[in-house]
Short mmCIF file of C-alpha atoms in Angstrom, two decimals:
data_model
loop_
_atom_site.label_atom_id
_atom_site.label_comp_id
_atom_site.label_asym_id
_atom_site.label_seq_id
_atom_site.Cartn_x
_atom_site.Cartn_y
_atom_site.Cartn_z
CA UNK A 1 15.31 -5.83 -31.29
CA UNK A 2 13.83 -2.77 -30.49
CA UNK A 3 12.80 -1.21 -33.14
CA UNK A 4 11.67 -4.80 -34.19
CA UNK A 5 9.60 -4.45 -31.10
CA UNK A 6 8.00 -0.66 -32.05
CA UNK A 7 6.77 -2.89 -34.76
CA UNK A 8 5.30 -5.05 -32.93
CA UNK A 9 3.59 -2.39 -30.57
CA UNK A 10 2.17 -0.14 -33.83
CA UNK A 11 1.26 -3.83 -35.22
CA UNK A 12 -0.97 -4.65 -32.37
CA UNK A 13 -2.36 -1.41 -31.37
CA UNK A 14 -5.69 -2.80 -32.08
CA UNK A 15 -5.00 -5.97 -30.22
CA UNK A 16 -4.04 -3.66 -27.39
CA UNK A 17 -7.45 -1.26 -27.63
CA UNK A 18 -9.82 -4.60 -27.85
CA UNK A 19 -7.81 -5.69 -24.50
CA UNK A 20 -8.49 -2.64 -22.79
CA UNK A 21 -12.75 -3.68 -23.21
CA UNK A 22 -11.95 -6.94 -21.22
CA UNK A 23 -10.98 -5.38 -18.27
CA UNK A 24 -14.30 -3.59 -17.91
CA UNK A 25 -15.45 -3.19 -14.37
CA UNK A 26 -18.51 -1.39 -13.12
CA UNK A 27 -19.15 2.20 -13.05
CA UNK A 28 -18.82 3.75 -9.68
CA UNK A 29 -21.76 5.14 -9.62
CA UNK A 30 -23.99 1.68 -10.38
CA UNK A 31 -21.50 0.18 -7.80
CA UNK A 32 -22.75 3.05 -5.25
CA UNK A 33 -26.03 2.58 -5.96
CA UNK A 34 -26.06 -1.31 -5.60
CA UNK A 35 -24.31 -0.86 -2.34
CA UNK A 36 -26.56 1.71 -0.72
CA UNK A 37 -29.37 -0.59 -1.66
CA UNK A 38 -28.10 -3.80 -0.51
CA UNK A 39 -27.60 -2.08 2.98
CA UNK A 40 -30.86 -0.34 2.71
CA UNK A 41 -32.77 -3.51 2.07
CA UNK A 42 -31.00 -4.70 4.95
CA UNK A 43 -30.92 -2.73 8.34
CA UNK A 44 -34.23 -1.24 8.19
CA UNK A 45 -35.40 -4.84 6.98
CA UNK A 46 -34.08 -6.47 10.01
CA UNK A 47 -35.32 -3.48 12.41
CA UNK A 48 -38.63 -3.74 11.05
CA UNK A 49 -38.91 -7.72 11.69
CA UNK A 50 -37.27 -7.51 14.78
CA UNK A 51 -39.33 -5.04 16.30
CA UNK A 52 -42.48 -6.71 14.91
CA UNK A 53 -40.77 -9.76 17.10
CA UNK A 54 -41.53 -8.07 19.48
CA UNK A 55 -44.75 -7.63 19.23
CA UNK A 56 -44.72 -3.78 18.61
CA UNK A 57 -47.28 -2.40 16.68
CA UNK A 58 -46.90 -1.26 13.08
CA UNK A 59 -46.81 2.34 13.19
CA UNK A 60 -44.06 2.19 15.51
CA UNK A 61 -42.30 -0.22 13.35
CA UNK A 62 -42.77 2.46 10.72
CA UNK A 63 -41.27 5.54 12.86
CA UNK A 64 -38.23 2.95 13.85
CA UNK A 65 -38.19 2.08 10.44
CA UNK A 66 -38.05 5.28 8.70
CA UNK A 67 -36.14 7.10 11.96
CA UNK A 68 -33.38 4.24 10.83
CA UNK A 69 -33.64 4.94 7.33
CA UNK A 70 -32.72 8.81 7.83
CA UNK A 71 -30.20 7.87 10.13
CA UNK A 72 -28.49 5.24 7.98
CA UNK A 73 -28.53 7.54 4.70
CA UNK A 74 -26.80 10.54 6.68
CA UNK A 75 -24.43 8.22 8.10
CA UNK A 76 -23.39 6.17 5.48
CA UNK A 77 -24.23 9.55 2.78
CA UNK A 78 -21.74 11.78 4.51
CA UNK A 79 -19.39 8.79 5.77
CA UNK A 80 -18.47 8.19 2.17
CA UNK A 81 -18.39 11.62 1.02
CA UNK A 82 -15.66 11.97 4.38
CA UNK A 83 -13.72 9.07 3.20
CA UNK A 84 -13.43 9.96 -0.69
CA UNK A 85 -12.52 13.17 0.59
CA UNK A 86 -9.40 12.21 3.15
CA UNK A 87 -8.20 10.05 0.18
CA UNK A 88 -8.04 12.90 -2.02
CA UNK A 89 -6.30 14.74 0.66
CA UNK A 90 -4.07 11.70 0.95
CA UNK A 91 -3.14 11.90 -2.26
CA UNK A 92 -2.61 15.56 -2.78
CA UNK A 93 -0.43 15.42 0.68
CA UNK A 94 1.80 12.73 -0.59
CA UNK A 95 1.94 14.04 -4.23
CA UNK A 96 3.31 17.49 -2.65
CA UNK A 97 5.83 14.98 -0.66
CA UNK A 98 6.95 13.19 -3.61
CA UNK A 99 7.23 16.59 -5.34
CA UNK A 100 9.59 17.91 -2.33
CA UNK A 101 11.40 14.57 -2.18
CA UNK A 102 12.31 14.67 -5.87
CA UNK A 103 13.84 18.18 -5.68
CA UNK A 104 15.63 17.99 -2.79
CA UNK A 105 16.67 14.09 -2.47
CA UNK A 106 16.73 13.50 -6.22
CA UNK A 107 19.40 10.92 -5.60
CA UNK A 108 17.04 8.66 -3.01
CA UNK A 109 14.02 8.81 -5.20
CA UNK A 110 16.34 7.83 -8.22
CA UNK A 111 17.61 4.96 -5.95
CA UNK A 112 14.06 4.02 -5.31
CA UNK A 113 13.09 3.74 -9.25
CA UNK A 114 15.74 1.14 -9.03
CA UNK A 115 14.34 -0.18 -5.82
CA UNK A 116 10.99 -0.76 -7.41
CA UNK A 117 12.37 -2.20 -10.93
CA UNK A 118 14.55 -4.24 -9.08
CA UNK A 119 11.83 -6.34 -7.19
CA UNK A 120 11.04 -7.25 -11.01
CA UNK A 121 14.56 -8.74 -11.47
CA UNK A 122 15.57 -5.98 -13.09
CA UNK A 123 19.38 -5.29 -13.20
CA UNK A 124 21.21 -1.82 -13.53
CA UNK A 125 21.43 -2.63 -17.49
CA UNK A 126 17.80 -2.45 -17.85
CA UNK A 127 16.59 0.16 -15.04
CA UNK A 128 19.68 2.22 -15.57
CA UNK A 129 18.03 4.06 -18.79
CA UNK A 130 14.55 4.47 -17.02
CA UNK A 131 16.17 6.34 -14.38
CA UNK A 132 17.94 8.42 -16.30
CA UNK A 133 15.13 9.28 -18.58
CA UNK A 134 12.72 9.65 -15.52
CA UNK A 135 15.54 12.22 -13.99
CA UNK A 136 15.27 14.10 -17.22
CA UNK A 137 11.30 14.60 -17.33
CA UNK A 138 10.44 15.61 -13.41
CA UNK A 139 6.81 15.63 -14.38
CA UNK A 140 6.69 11.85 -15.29
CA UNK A 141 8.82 10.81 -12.79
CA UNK A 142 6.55 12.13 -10.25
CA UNK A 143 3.49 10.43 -11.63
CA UNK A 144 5.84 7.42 -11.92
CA UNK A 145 6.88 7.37 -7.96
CA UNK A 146 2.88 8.15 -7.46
CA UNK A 147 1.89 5.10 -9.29
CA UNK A 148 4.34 2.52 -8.93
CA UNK A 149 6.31 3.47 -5.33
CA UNK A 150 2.62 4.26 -3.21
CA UNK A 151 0.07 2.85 -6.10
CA UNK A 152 -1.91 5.99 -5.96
CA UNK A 153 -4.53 7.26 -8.51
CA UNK A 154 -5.24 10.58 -9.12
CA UNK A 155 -8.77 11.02 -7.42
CA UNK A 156 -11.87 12.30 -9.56
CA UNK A 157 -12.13 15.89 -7.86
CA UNK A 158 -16.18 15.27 -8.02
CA UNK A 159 -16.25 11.80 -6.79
CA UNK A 160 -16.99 12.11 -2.88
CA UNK A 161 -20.14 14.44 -3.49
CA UNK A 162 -21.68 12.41 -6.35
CA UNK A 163 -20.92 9.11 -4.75
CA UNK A 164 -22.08 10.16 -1.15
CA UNK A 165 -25.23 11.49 -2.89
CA UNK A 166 -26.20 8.00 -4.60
CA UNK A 167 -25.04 6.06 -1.81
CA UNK A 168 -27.15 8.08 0.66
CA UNK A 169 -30.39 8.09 -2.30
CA UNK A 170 -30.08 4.56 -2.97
CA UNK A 171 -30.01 3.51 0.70
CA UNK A 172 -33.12 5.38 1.26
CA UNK A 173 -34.69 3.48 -2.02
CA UNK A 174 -33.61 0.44 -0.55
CA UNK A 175 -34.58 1.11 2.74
CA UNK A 176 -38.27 2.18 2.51
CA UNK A 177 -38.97 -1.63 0.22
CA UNK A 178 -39.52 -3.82 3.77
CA UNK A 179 -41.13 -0.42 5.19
CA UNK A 180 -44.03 -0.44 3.10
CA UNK A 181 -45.91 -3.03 3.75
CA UNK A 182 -46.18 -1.66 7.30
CA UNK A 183 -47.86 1.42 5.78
CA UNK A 184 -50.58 -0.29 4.42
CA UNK A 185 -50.96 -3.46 6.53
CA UNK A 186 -52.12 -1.92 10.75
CA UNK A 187 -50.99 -5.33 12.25
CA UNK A 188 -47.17 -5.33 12.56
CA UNK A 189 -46.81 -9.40 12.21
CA UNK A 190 -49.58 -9.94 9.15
CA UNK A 191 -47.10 -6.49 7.70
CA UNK A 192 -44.16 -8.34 8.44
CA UNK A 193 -44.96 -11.55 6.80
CA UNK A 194 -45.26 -9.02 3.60
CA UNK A 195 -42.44 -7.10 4.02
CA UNK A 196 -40.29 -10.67 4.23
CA UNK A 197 -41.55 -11.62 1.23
CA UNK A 198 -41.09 -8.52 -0.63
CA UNK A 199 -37.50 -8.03 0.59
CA UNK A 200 -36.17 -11.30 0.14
CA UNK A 201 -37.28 -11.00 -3.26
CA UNK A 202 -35.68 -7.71 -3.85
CA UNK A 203 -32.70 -8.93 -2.06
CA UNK A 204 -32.12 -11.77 -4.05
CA UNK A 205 -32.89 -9.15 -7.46
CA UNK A 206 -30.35 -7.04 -5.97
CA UNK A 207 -27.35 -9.96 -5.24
CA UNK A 208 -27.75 -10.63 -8.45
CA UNK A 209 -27.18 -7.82 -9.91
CA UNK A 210 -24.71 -6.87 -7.88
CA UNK A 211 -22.76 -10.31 -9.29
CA UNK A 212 -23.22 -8.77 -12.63
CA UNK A 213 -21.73 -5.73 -11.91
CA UNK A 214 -18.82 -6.70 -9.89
CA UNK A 215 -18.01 -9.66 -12.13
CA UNK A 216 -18.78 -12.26 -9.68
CA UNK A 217 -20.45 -15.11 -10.46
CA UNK A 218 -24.15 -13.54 -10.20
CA UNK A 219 -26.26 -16.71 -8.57
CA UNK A 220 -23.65 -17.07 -5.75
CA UNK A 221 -24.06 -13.17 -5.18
CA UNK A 222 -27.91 -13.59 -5.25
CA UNK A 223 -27.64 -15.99 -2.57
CA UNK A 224 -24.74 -14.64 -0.55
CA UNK A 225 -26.55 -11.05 -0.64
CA UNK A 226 -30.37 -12.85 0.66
CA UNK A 227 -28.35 -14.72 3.45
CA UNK A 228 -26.80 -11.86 4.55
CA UNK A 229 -30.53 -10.18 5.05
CA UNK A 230 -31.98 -13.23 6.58
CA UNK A 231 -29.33 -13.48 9.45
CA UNK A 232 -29.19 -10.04 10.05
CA UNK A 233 -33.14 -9.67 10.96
CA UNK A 234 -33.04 -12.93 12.62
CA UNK A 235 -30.19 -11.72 14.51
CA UNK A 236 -32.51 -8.59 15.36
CA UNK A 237 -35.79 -10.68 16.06
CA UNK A 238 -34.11 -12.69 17.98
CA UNK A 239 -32.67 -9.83 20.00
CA UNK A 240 -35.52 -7.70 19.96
CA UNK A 241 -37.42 -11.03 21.54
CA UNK A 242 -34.76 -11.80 24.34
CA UNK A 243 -34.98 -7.90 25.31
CA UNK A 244 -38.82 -8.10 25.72
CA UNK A 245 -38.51 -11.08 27.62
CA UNK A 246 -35.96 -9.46 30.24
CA UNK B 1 26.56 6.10 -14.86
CA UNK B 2 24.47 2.69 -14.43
CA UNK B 3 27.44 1.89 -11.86
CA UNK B 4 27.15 5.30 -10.31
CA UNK B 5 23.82 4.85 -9.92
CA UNK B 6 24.24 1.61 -8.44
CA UNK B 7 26.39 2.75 -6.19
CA UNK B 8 24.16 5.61 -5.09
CA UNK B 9 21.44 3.05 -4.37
CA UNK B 10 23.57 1.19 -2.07
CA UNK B 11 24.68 4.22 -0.49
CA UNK B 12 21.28 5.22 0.00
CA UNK B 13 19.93 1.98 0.78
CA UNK B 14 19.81 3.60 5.00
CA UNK B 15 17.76 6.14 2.87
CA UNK B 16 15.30 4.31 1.51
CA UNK B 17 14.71 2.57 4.89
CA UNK B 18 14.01 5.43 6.89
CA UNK B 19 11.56 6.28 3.71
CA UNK B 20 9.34 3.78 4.32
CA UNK B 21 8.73 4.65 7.73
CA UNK B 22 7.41 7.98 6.13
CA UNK B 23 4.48 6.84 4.14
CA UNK B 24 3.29 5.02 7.61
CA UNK B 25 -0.52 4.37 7.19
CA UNK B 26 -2.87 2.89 9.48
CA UNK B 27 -2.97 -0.45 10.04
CA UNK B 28 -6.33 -2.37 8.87
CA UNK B 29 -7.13 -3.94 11.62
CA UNK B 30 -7.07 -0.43 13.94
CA UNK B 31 -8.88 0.73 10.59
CA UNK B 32 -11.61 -1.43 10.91
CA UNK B 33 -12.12 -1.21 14.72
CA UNK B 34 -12.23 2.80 13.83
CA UNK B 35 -14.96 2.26 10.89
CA UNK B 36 -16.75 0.09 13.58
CA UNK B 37 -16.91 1.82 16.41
CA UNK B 38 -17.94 5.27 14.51
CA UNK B 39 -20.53 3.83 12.68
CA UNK B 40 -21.75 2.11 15.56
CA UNK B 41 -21.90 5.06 17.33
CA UNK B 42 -23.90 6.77 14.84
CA UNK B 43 -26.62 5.03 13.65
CA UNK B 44 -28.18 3.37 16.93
CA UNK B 45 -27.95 6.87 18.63
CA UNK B 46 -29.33 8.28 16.19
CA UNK B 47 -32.09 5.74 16.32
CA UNK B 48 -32.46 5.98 19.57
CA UNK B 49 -32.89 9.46 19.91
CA UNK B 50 -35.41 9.55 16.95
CA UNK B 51 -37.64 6.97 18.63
CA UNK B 52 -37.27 8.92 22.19
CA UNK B 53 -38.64 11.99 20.46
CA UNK B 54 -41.40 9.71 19.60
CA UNK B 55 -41.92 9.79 23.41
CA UNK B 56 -41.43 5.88 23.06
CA UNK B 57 -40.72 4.19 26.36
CA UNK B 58 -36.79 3.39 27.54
CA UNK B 59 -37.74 -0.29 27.09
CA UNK B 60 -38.90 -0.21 23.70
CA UNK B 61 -35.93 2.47 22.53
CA UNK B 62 -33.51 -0.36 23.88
CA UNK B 63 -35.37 -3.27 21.84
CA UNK B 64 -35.28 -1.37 18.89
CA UNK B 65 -31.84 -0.09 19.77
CA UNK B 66 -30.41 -3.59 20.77
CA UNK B 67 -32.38 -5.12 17.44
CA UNK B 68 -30.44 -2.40 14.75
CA UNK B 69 -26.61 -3.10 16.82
CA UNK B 70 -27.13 -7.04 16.15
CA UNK B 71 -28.38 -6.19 12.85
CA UNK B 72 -25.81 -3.78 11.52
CA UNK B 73 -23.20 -5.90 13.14
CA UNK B 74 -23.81 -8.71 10.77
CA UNK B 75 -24.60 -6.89 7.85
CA UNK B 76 -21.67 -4.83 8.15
CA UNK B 77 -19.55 -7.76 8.79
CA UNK B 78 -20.61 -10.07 6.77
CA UNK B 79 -20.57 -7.43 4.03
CA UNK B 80 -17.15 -6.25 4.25
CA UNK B 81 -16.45 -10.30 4.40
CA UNK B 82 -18.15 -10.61 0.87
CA UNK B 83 -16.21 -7.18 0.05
CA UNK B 84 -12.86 -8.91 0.76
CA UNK B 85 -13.76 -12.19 -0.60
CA UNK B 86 -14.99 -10.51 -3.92
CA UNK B 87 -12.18 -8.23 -4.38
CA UNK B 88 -9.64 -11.36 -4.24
CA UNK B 89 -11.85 -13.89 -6.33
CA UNK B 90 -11.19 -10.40 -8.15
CA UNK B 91 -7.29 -10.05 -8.33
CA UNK B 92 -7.23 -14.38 -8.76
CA UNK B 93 -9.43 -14.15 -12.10
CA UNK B 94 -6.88 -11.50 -13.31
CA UNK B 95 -4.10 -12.83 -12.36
CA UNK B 96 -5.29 -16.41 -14.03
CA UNK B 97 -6.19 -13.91 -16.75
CA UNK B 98 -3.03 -12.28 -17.53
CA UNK B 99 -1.14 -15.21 -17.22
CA UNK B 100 -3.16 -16.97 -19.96
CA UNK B 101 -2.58 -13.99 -21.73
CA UNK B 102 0.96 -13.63 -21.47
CA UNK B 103 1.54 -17.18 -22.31
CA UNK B 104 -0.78 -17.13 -25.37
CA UNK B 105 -0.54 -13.41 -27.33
CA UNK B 106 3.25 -12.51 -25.02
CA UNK B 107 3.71 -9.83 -28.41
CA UNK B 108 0.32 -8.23 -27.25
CA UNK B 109 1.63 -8.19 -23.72
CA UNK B 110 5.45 -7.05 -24.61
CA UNK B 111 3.41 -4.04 -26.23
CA UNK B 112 1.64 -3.53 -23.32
CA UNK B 113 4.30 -2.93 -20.89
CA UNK B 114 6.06 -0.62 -24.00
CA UNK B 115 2.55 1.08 -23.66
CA UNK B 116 2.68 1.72 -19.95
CA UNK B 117 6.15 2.82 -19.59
CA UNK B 118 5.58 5.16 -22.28
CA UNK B 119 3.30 6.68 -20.77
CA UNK B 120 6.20 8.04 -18.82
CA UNK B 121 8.01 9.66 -21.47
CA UNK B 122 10.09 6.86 -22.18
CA UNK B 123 11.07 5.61 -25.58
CA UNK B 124 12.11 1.98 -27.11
CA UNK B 125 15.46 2.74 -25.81
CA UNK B 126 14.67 3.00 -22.36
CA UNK B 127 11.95 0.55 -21.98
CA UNK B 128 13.35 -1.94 -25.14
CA UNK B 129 15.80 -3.51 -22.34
CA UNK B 130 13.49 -3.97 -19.87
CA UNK B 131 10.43 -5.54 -22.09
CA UNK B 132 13.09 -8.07 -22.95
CA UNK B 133 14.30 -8.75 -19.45
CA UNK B 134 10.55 -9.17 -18.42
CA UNK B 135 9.79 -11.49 -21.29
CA UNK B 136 12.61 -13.95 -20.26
CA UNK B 137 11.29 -13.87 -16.54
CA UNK B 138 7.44 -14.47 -16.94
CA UNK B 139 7.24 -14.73 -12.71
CA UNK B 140 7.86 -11.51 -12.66
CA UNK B 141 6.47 -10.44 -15.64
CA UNK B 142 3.56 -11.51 -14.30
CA UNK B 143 3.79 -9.66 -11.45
CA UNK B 144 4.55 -6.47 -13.51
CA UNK B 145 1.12 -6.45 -15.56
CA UNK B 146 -0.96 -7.04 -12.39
CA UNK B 147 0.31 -4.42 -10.48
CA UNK B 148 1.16 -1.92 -13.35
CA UNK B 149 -1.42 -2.84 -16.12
CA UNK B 150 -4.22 -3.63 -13.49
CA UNK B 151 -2.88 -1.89 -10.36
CA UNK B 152 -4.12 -5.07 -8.31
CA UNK B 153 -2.26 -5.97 -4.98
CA UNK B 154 -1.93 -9.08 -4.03
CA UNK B 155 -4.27 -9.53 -1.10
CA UNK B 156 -3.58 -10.82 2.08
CA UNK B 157 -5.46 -14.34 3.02
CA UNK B 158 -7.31 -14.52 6.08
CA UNK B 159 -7.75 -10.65 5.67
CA UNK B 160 -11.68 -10.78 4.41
CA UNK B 161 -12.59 -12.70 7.78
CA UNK B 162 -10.30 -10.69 10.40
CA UNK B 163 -11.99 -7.64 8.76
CA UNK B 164 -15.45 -8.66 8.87
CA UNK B 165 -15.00 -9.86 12.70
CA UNK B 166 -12.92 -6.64 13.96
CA UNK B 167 -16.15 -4.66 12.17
CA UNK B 168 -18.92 -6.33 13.88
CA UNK B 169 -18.05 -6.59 17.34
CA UNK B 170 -16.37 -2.90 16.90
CA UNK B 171 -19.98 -1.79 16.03
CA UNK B 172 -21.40 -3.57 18.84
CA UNK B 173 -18.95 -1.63 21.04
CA UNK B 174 -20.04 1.54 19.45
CA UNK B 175 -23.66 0.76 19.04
CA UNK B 176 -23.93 -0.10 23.27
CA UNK B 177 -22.62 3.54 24.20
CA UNK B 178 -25.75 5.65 23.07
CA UNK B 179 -27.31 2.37 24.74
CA UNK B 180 -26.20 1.96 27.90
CA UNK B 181 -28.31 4.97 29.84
CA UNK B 182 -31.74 3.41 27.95
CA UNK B 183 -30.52 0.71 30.27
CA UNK B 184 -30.58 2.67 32.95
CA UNK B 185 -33.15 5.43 32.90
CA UNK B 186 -36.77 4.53 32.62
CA UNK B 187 -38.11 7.73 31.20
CA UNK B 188 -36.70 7.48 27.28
CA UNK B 189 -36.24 11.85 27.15
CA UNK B 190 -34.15 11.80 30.24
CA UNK B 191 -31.97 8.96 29.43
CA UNK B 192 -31.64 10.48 25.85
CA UNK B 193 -30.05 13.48 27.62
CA UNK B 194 -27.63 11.20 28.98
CA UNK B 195 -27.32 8.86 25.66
CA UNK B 196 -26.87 12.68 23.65
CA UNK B 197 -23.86 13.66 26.36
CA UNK B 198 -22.11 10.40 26.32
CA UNK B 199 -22.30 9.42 22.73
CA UNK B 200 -21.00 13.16 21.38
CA UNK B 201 -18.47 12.94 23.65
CA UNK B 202 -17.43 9.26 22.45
CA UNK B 203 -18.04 10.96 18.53
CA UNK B 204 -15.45 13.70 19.31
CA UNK B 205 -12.80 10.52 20.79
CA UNK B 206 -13.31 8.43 18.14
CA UNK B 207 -13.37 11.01 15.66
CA UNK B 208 -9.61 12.59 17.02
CA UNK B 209 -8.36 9.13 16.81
CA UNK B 210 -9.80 8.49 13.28
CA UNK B 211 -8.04 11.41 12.01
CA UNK B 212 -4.67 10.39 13.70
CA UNK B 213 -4.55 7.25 12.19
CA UNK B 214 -5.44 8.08 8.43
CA UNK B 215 -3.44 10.86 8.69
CA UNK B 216 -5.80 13.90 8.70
CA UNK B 217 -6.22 16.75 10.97
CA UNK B 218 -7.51 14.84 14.31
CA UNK B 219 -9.71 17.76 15.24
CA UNK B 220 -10.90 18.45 12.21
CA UNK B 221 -11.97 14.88 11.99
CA UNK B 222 -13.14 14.72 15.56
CA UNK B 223 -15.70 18.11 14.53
CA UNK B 224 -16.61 15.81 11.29
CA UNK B 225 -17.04 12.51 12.67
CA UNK B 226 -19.66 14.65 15.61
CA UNK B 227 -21.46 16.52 13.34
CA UNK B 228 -22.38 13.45 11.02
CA UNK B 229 -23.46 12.22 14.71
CA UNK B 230 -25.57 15.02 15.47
CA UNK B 231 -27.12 15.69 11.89
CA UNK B 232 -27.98 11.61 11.50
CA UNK B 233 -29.85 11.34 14.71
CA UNK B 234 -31.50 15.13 14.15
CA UNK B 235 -33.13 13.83 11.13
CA UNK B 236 -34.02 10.46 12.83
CA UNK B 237 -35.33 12.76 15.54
CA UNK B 238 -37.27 14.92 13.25
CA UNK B 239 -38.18 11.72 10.95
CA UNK B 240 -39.98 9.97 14.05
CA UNK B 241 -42.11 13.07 15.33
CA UNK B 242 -42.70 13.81 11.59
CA UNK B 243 -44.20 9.84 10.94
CA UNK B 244 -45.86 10.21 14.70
CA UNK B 245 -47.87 12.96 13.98
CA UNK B 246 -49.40 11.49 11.14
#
């Protein structure tokens, strides 16, 4: 039977490397990008309409504008580079644990291969070999207890610096599309009727794109991603009116 | 030595309990309240201390202030709503995947467990057994592949719109604290003193609290969380008088 089975596994190595292809996801890095913009096309967006709401002229709409741009890539730029980097420390802290664990309660973390196999229906015929083999080869069995007892991946050392960099970029990119129109046009609700246009556009570009990449269905994501925009700056023209009106 | 084992696992089973307790983590909804609140926090103070250093008036600072909370709110809510929803439309197409998969090409999918548990050292006579045992249980074979081929969790239901909610009105609780003075104070410089005092104070909480609940250094995270804070609404502040004095 098992050798029968090495068979099969040599037999459908191919089958196995075409499978890998159809669980293709995005890249991080396109998925930061498409994020940053989203939210950039967003906020400042909504700021923008909601302060032209309220009647504010255009070159103030700008300074809010841009003043919430800088703000929003710093924030969200060094929020994700802080987050990427406390998971890495997460993992690094509970890698060392694991390590500690497996020297000096070898017998609990042995009981806990059997733990996890178990949930699998598993019985002590079948686990019984893993575990000893995983006792044998203290390297694997680590990576093992990583993976399959906290379902931790090792984290790309680079990733929080590159992705807080394209996040914070991309938000900026995104961000200054509803701002320009307020460059060029002096009369913040004539600019505004621009900059709606022009963003709901790029939203709608953007959802889409977004479906592509994160394998949703990309019309829905189109739409999901515009709606999102249009109740957020009604939400702030609406606001930005009632506070006026106080 | 499978019975010795077995018997160690029961033994240990007091163990294993006490283990879990161990790799304690944050729960999501204190998570997102955290996320909330700190970004909240952020952003509009930063905003409002850019637009105050473009000497605009206390009622206008609080318009656009007010306007950017309502707006972030949704966006950020709704967004991490989609986020959710995505990810488990995600995990379902996989799941519907694999199981089309394992009842259609099960030899490709019997190598591909053989492939993943060898990537732990073991050979066809450790994993052999438990390929077999899998193959005759396909619920939990199932199960298997998504969380050890994929690495997908199953994800909670009603999570995607607890989330989103427990965001937005978190960053509406954030977002009124650099707020409030503007409120208060007529002249936008001297209740941007007050808005700078408060909010760094609220950065430096939040921040300590952040850091005890995922686990890292509180004060470490408390200086972090402040000096994203401070940098943000500097380069708001430097963004507006830069745009002004064009």
């Amino acid at each position: 039977m098992v050798k029968q089975l090495v068979r099969d596994e040599e037999k459908q190595r191919p089958l196995l490397d075409e499978h890998e292809e159809k669980h293709f996801t995005a890249g991080e890095v396109v998925r930061d990008i498409i994020i940053g913009v989203s939210d950039g096309l967003t906020v400042p967006f909504a700021l923008a309409a909601g302060l032209s709401g309220a009647n504010a002229p255009s070159a103030l709409v700008l300074t809010a504008g841009l003043a919430e741009v800088a703000a929003g890539a710093i924030s969200m730029g060094l929020g994700g580079y802080l987050a990427a980097k406390s998971e890495a420390d997460h993992y690094h802290r509970e890698l060392q644990r694991e390590q500690e664990e497996i020297d000096t309660v070898p017998d609990t973390e042995a009981a806990e291969i059997a733990d996890i196999l178990s949930q699998y229906g598993l019985g002590p015929q079948e686990y019984g070999p893993v575990v000893t083999s995983l006792r044998n080869n203290p390297k694997a069995w680590l990576e093992f207890m990583m993976k399959f007892e906290l379902g931790l991946e090792k984290p790309e050392p680079r990733r929080a610096l590159t992705s807080a960099a394209t996040i914070a970029v991309a938000y900026v990119v995104g961000g200054l599309v509803p701002l320009l129109p307020y460059m060029f046009v002096a009369t913040a609700d004539r600019a505004m009727a621009t900059s709606v246009g022009v963003t709901l556009a790029a939203l709608l570009f953007f959802g889409y794109v977004k479906g592509r990449f994160t394998g949703s269905r990309p019309f829905l994501s189109a739409v999901q991603t515009t709606v999102i925009g249009a109740l957020a700056s009604a939400a702030a023209f609406g606001m930005a009116k009632a506070v006026q009106s106080i």
